[in-house]
mmCIF file with all atom_site columns, C-alpha atoms in Angstrom:
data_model
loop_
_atom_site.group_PDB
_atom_site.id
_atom_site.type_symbol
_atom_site.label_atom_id
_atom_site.label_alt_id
_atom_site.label_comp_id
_atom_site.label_asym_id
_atom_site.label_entity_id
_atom_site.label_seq_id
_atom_site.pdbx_PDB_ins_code
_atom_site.Cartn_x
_atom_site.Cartn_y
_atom_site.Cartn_z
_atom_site.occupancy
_atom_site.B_iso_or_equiv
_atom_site.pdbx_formal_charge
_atom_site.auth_seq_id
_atom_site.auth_comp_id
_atom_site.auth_asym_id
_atom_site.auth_atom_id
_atom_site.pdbx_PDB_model_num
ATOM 1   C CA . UNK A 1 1   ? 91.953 -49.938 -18.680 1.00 0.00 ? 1   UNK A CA 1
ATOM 2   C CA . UNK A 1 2   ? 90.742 -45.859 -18.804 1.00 0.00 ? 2   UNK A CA 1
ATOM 3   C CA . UNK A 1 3   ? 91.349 -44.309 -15.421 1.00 0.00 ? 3   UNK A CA 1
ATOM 4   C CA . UNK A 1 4   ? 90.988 -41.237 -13.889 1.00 0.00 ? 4   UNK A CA 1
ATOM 5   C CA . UNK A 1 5   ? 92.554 -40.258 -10.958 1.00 0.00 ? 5   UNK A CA 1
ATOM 6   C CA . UNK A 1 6   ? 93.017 -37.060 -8.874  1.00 0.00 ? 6   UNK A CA 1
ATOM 7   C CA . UNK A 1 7   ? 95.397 -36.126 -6.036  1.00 0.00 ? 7   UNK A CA 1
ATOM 8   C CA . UNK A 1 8   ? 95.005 -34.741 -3.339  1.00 0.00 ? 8   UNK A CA 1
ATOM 9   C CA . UNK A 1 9   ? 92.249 -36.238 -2.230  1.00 0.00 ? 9   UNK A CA 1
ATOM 10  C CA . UNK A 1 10  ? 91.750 -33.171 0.055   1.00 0.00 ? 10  UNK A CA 1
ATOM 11  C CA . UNK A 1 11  ? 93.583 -29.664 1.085   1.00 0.00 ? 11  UNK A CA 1
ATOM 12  C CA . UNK A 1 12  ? 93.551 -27.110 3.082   1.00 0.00 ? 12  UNK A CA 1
ATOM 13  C CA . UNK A 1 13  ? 95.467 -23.729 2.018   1.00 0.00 ? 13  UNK A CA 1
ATOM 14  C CA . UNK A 1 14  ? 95.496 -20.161 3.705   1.00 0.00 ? 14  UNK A CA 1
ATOM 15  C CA . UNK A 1 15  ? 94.123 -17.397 2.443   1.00 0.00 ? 15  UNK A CA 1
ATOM 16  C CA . UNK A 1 16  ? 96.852 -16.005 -0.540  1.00 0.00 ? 16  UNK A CA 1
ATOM 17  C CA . UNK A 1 17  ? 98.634 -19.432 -0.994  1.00 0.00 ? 17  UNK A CA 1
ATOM 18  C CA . UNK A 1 18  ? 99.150 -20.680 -4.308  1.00 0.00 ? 18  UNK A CA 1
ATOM 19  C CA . UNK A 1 19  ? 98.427 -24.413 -4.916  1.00 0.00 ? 19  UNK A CA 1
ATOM 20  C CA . UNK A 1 20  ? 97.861 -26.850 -7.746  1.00 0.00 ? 20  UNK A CA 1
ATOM 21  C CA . UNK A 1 21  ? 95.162 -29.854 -8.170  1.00 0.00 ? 21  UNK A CA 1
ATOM 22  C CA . UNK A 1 22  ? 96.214 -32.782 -10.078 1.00 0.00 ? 22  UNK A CA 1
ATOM 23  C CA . UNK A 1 23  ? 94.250 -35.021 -12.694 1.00 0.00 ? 23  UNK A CA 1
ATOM 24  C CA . UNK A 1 24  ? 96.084 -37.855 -14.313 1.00 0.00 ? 24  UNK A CA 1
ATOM 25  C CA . UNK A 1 25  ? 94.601 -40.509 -17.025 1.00 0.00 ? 25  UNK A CA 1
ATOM 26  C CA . UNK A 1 26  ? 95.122 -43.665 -19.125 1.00 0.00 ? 26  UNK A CA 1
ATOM 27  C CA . UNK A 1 27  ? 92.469 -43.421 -21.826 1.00 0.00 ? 27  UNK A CA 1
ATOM 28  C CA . UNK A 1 28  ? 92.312 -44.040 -25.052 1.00 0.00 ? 28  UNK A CA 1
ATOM 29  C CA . UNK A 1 29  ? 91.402 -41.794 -27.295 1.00 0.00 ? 29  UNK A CA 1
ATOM 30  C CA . UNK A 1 30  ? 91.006 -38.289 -25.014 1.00 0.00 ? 30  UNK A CA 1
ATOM 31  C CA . UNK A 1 31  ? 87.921 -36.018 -26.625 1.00 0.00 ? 31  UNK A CA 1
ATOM 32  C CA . UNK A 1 32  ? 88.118 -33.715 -24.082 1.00 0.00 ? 32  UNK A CA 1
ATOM 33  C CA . UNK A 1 33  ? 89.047 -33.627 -20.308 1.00 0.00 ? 33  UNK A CA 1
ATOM 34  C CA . UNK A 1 34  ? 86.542 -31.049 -18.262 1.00 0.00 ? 34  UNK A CA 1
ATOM 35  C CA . UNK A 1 35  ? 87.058 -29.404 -14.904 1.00 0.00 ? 35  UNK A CA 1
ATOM 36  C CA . UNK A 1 36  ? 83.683 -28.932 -12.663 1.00 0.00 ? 36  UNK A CA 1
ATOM 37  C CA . UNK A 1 37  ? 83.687 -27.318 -9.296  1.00 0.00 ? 37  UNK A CA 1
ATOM 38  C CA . UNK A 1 38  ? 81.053 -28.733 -6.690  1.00 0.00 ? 38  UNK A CA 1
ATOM 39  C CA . UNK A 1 39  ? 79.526 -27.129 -3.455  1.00 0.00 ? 39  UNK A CA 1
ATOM 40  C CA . UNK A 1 40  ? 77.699 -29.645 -0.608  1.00 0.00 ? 40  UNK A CA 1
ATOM 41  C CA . UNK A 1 41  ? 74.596 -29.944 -1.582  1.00 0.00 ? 41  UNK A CA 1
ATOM 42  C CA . UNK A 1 42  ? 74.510 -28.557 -5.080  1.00 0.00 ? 42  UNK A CA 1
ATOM 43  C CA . UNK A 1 43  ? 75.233 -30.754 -8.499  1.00 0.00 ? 43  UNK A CA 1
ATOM 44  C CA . UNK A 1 44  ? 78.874 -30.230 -10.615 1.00 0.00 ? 44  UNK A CA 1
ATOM 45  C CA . UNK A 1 45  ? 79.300 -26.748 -12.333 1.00 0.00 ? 45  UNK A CA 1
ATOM 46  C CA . UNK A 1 46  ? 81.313 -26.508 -15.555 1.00 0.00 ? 46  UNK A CA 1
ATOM 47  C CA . UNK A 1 47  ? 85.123 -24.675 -15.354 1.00 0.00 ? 47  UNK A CA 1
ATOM 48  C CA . UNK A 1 48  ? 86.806 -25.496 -18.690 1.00 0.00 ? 48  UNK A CA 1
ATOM 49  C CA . UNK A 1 49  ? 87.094 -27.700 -21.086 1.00 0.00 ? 49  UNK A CA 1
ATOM 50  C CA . UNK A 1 50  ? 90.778 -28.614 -22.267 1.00 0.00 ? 50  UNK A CA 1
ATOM 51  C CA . UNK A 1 51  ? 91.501 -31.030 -25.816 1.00 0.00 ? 51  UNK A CA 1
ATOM 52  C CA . UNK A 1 52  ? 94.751 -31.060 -26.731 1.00 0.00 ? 52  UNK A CA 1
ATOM 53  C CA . UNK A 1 53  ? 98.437 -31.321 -24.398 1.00 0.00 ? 53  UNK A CA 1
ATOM 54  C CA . UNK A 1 54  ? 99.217 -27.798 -24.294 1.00 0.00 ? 54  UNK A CA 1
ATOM 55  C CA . UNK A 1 55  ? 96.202 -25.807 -24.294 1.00 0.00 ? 55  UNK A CA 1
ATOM 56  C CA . UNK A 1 56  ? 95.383 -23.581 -21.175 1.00 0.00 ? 56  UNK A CA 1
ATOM 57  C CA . UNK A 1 57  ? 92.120 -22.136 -20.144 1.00 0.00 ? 57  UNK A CA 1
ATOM 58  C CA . UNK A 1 58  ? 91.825 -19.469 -17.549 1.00 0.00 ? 58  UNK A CA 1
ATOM 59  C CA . UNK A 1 59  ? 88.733 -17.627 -15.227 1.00 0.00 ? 59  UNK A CA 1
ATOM 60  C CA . UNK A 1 60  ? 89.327 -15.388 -12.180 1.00 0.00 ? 60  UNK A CA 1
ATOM 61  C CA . UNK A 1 61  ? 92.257 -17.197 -9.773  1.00 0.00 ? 61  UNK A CA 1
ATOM 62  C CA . UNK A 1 62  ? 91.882 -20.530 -11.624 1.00 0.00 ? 62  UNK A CA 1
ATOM 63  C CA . UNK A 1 63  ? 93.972 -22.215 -14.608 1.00 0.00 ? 63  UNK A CA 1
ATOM 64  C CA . UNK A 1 64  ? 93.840 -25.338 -16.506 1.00 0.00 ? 64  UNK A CA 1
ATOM 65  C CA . UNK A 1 65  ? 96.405 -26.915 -18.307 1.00 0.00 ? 65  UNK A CA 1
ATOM 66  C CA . UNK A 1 66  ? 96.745 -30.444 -20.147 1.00 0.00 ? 66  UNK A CA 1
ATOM 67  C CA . UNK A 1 67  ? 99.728 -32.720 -20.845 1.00 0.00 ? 67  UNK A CA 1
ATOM 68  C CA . UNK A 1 68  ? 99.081 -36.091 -22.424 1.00 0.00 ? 68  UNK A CA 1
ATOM 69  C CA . UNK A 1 69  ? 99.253 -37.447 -19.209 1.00 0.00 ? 69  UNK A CA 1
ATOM 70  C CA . UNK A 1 70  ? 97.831 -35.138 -16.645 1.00 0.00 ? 70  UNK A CA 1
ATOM 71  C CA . UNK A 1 71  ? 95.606 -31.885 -15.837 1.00 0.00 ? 71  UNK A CA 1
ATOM 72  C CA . UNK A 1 72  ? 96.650 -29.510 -13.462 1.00 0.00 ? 72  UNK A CA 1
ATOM 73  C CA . UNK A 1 73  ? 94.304 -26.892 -12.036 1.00 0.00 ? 73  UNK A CA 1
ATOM 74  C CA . UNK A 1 74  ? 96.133 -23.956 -10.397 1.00 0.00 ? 74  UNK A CA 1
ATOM 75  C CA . UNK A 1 75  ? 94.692 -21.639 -8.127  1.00 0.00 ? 75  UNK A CA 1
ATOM 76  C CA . UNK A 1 76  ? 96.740 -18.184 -7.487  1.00 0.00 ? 76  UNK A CA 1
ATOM 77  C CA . UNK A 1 77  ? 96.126 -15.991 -4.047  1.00 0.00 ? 77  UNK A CA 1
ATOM 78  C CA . UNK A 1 78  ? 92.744 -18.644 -3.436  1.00 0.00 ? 78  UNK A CA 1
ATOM 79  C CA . UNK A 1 79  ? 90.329 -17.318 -1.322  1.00 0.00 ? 79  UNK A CA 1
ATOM 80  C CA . UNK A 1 80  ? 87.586 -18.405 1.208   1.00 0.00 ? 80  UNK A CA 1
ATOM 81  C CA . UNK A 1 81  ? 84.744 -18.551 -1.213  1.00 0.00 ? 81  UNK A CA 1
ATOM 82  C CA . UNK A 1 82  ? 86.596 -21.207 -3.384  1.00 0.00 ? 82  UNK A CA 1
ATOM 83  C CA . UNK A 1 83  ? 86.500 -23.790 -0.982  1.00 0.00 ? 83  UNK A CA 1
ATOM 84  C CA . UNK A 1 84  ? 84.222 -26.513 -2.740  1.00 0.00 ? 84  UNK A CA 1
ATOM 85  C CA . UNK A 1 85  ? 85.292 -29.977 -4.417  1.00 0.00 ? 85  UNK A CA 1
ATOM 86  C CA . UNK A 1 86  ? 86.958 -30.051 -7.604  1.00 0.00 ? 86  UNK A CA 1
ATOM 87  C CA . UNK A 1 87  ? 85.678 -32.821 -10.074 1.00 0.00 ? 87  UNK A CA 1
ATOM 88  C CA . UNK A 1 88  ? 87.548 -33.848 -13.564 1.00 0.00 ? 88  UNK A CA 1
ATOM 89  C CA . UNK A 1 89  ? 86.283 -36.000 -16.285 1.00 0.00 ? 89  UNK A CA 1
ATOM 90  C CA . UNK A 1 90  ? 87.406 -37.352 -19.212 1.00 0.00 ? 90  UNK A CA 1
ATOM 91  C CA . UNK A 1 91  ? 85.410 -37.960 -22.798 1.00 0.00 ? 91  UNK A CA 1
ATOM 92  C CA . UNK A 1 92  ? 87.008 -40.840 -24.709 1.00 0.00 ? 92  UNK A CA 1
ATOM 93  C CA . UNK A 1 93  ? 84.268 -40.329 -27.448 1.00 0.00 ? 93  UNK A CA 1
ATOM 94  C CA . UNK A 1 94  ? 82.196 -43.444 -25.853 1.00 0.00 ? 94  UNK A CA 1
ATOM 95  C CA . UNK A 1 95  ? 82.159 -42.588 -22.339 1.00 0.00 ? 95  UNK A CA 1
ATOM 96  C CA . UNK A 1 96  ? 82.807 -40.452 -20.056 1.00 0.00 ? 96  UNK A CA 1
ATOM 97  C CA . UNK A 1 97  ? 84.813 -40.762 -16.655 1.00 0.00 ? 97  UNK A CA 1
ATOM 98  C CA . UNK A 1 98  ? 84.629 -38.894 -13.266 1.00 0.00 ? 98  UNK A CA 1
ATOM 99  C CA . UNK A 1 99  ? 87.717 -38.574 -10.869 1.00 0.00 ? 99  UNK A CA 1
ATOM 100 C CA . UNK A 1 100 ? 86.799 -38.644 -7.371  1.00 0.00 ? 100 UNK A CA 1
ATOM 101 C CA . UNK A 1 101 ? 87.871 -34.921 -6.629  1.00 0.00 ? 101 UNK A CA 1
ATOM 102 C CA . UNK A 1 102 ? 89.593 -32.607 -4.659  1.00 0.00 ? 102 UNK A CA 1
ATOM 103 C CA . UNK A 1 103 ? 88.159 -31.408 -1.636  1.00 0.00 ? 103 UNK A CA 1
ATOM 104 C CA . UNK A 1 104 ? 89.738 -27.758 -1.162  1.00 0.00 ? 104 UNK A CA 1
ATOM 105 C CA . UNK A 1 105 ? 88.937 -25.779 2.000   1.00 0.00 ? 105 UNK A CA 1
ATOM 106 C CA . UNK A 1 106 ? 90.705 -22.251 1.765   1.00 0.00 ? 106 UNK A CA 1
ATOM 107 C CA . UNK A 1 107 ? 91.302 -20.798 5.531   1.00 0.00 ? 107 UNK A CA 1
ATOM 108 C CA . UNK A 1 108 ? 90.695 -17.342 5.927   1.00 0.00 ? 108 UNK A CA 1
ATOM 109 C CA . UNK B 2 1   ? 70.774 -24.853 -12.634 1.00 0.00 ? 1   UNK B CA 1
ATOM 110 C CA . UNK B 2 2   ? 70.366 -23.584 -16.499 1.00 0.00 ? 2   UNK B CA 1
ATOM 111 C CA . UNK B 2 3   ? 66.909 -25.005 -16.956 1.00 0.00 ? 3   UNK B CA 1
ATOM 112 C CA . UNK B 2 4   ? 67.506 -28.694 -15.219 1.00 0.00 ? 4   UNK B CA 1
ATOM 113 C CA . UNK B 2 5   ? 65.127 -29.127 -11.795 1.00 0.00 ? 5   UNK B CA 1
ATOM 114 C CA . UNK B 2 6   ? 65.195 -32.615 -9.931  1.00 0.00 ? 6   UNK B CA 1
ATOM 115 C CA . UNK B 2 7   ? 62.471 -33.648 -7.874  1.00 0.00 ? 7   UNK B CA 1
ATOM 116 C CA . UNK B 2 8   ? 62.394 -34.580 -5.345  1.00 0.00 ? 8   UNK B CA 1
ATOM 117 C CA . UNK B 2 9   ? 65.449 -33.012 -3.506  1.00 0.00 ? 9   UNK B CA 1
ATOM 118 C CA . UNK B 2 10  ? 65.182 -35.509 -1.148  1.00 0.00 ? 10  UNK B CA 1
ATOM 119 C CA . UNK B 2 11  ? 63.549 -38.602 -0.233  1.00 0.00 ? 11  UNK B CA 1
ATOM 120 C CA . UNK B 2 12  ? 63.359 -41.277 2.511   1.00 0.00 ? 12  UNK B CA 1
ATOM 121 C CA . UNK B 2 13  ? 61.774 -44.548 1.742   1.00 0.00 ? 13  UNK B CA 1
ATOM 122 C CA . UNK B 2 14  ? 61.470 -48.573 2.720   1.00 0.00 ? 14  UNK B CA 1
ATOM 123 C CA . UNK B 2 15  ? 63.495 -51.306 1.733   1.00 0.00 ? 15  UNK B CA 1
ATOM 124 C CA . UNK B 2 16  ? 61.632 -53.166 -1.408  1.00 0.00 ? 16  UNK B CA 1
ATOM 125 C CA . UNK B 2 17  ? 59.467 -50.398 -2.503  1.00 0.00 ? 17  UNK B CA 1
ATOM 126 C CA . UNK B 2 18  ? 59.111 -48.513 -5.871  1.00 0.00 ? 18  UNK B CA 1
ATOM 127 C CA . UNK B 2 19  ? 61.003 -45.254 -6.373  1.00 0.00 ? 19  UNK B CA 1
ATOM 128 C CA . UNK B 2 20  ? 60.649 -42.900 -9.484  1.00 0.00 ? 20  UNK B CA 1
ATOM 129 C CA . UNK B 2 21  ? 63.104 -39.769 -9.954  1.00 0.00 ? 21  UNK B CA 1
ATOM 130 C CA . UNK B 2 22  ? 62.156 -36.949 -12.244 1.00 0.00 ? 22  UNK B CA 1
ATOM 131 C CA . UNK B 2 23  ? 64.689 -34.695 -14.253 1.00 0.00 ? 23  UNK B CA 1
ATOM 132 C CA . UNK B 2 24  ? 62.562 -31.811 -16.213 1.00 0.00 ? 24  UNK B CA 1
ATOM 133 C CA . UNK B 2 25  ? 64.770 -29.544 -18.149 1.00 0.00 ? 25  UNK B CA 1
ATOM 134 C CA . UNK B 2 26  ? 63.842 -26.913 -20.461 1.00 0.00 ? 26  UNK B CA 1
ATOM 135 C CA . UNK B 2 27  ? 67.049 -26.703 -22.809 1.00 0.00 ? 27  UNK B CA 1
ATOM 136 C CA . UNK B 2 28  ? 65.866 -28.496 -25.007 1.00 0.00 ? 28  UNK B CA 1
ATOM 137 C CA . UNK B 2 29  ? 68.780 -30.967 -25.026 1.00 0.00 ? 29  UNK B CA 1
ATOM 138 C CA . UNK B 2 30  ? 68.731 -34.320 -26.604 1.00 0.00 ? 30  UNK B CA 1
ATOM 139 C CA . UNK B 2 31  ? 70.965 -36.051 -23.961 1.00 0.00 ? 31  UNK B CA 1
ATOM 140 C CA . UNK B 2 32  ? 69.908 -36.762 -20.657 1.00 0.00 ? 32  UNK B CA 1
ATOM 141 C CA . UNK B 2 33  ? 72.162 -38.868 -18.165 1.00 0.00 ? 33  UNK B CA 1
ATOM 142 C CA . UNK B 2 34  ? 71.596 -40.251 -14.655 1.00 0.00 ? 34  UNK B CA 1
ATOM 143 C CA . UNK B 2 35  ? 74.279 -40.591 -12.713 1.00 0.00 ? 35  UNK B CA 1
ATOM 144 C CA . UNK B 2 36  ? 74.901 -41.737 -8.861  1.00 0.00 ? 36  UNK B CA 1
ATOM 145 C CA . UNK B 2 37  ? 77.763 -40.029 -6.178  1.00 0.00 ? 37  UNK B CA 1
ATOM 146 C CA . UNK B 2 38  ? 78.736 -42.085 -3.170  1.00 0.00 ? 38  UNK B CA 1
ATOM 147 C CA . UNK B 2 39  ? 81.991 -41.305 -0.782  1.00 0.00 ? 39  UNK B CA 1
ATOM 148 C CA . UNK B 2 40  ? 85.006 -42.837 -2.468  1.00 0.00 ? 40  UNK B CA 1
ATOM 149 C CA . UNK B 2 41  ? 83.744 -43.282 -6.148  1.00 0.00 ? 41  UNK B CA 1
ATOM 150 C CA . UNK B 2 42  ? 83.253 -40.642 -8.764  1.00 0.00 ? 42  UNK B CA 1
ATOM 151 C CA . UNK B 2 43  ? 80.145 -39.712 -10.651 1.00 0.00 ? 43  UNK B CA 1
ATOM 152 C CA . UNK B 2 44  ? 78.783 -42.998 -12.239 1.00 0.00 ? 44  UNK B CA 1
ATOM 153 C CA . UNK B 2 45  ? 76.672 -43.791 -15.091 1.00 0.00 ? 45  UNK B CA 1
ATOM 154 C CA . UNK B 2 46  ? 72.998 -45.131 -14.486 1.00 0.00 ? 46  UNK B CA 1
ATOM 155 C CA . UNK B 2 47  ? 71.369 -45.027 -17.794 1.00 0.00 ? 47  UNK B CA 1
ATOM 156 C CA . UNK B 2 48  ? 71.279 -42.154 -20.538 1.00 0.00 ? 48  UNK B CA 1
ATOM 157 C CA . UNK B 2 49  ? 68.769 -40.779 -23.087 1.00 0.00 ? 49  UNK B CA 1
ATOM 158 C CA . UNK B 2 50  ? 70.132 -39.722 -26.251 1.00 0.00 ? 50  UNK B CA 1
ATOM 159 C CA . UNK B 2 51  ? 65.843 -38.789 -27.591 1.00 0.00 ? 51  UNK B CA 1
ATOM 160 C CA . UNK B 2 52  ? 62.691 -39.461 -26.978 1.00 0.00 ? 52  UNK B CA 1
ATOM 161 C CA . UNK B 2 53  ? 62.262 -43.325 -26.140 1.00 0.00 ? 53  UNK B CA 1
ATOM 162 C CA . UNK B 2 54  ? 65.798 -43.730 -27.026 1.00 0.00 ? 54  UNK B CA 1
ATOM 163 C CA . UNK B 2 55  ? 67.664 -45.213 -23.850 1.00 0.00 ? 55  UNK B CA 1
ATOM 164 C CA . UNK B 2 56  ? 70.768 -46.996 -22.599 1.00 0.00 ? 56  UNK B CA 1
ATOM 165 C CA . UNK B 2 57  ? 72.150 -48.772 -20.056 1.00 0.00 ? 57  UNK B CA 1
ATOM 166 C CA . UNK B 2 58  ? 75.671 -47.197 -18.038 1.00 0.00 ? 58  UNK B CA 1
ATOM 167 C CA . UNK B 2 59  ? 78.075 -48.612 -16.128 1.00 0.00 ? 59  UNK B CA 1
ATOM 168 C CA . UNK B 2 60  ? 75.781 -48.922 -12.633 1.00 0.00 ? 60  UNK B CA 1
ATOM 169 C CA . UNK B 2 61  ? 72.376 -49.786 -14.399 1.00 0.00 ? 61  UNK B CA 1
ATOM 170 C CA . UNK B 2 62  ? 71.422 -53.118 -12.268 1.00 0.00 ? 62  UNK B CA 1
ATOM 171 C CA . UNK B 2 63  ? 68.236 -52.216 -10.145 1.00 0.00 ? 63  UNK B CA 1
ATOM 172 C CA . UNK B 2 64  ? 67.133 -49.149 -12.239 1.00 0.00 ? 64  UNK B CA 1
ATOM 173 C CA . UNK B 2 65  ? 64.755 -48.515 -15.270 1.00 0.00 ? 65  UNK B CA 1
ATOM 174 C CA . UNK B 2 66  ? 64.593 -45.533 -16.961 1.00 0.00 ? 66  UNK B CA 1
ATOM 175 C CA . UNK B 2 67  ? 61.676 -44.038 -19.754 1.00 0.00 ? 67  UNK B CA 1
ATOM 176 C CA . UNK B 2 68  ? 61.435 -40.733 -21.630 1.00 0.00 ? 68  UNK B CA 1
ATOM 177 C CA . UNK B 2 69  ? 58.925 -39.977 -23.071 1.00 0.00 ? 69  UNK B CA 1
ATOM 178 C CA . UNK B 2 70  ? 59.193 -36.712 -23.977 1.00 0.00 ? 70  UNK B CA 1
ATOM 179 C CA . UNK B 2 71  ? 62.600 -34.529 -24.710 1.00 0.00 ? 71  UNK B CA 1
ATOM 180 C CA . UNK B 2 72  ? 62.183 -32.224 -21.650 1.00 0.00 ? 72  UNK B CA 1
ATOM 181 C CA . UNK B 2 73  ? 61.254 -35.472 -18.932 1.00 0.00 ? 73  UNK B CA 1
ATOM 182 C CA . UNK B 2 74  ? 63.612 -37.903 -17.908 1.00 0.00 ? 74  UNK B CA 1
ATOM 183 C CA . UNK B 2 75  ? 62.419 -40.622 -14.600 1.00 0.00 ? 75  UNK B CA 1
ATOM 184 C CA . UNK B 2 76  ? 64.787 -43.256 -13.324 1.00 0.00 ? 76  UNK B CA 1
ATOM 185 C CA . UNK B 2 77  ? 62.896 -45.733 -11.190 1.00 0.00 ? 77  UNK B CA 1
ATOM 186 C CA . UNK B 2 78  ? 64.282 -48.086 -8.656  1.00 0.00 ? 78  UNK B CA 1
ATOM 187 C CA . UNK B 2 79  ? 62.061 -51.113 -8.919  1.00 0.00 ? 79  UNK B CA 1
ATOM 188 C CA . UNK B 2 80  ? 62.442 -52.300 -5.557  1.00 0.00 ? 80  UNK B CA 1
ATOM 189 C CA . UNK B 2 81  ? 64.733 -49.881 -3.293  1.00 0.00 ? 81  UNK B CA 1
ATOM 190 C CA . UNK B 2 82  ? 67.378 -52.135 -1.800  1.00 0.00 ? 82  UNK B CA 1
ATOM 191 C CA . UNK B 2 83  ? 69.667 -49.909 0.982   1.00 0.00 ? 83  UNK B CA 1
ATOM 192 C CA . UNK B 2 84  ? 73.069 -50.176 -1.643  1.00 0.00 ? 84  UNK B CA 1
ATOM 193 C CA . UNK B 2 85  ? 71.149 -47.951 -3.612  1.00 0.00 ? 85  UNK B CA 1
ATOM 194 C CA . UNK B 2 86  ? 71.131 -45.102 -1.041  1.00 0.00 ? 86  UNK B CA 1
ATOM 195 C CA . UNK B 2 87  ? 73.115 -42.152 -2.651  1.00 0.00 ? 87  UNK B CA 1
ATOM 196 C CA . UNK B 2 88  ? 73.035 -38.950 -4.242  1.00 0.00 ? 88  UNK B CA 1
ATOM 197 C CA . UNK B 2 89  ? 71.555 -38.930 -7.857  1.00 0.00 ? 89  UNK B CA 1
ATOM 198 C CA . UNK B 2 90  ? 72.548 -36.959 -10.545 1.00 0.00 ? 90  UNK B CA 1
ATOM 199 C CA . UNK B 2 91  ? 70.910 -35.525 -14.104 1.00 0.00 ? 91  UNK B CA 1
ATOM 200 C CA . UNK B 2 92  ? 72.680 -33.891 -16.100 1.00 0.00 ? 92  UNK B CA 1
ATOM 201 C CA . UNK B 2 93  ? 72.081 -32.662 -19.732 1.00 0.00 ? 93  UNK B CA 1
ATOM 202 C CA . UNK B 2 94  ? 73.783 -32.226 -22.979 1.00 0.00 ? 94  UNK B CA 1
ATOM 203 C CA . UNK B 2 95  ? 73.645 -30.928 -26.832 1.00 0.00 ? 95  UNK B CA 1
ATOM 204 C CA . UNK B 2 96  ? 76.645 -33.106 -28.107 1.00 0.00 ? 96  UNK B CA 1
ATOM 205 C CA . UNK B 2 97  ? 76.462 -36.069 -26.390 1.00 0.00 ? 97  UNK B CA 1
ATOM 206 C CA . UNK B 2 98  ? 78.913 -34.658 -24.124 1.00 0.00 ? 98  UNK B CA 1
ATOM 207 C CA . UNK B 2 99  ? 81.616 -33.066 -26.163 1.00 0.00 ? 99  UNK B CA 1
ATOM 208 C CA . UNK B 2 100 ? 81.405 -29.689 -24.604 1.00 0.00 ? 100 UNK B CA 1
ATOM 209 C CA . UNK B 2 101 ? 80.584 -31.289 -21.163 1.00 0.00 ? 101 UNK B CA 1
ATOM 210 C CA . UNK B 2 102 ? 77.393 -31.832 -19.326 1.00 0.00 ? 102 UNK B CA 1
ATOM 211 C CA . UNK B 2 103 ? 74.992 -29.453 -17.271 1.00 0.00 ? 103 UNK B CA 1
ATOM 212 C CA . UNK B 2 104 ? 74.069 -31.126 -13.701 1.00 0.00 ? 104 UNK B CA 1
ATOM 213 C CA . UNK B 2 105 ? 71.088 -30.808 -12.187 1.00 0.00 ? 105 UNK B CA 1
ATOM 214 C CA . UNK B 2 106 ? 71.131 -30.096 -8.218  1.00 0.00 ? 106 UNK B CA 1
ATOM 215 C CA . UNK B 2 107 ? 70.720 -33.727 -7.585  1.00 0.00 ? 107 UNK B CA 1
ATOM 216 C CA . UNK B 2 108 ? 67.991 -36.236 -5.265  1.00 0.00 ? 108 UNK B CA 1
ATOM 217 C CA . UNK B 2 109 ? 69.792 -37.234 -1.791  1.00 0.00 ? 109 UNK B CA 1
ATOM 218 C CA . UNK B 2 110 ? 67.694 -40.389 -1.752  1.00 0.00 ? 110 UNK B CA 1
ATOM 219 C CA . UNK B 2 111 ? 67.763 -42.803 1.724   1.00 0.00 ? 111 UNK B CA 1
ATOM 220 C CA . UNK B 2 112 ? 66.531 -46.508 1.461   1.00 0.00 ? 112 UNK B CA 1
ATOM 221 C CA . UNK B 2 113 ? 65.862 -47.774 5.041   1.00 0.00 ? 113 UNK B CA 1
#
């Protein structure tokens, strides 16, 4: 059965400290895995796509990387204003799959 | 939201009554997608559009119809609100059918007393 699933379901960092997001899968057949960040109240906004283990995609303090496996998203020296949820999905070509997200709160 | 409004942002209604959500976008994107958000459980599927009059059922679609009718409208409508169906709703958009990911739309926080 394709699952999705992402640890921690919530965490809280300080200002500066360095942390990492996890997405892990069964699926058959990955097309594409996608990293969204969401604020309360507002829909998912698109990070990066990722298609093949290996690849790496980077914007400001935030990088993706894929394994066959598992995602990671890394965020270096976070600060306040990227507290939000942190949503991936996976494409398997006929549907696509939400993890429940990350809830990150950054502490000033 | 890169040309994707919902309306309405919000709504309140009774138990048994009609409901119709509207997704308007002005990409010009073949897909559309509805999708629900509830505590514990990630995005799921309600229906999608892949053109005009061209519709499918998702993983969630018991309760809801959907109709397009042109490529920039998109309405789900709850037949007869029951209060499981209380939740945030999602559109979202896409060129490829989702290969380079979806657009979302701000999304409906819809109440069924």
């Amino acid at each position: 059965e394709d699952q999705v699933t992402q640890s921690p379901e919530a965490l809280r960092l300080q200002e500066g400290e360095s942390s990492s997001l996890n997405c892990s899968y069964t699926v058959s057949g990955l097309r594409g895995l996608f990293w969204y960040r969401q604020d309360p109240g507002k829909g998912p906004e698109f990070l990066f796509t990722l298609y093949s283990a290996g690849e790496e995609k980077e914007k400001e303090r935030l990088k993706a990387t894929l394994t066959k496996k598992e995602s990671f998203l890394h965020i270096t020296a976070p600060k306040p204003e990227d507290s939000a949820t942190y949503l991936c999905a996976l494409n398997t070509g006929n549907q696509f799959y939400f993890g429940t997200g990350t809830s990150l709160t950054v502490i000033p | 939201d890169a040309g994707i409004t919902q309306s309405p942002r919000h709504k309140v209604t009774e138990t048994g009554t009609p409901v119709t959500l509207r997704c308007h976008q002005t990409e010009n994107h073949r897909y559309m997608y509805w999708y629900r958000q509830d505590p514990g459980h990630g995005l799921r599927l309600i229906h999608y559009s892949y053109g005009v009059k061209d519709t499918d059922k998702g993983e969630v679609s018991d309760g809801y119809s959907v109709s397009r009718s042109k490529t920039e409208d998109f309405l789900l409508t709850l037949e007869s609100a029951t209060s499981s169906q209380t939740s945030v709703y999602f559109c979202a958009i896409s060129e490829s059918g989702g290969n380079y990911g979806y657009t979302f739309g701000s999304g409906t926080r819809l109440t069924v007393v």
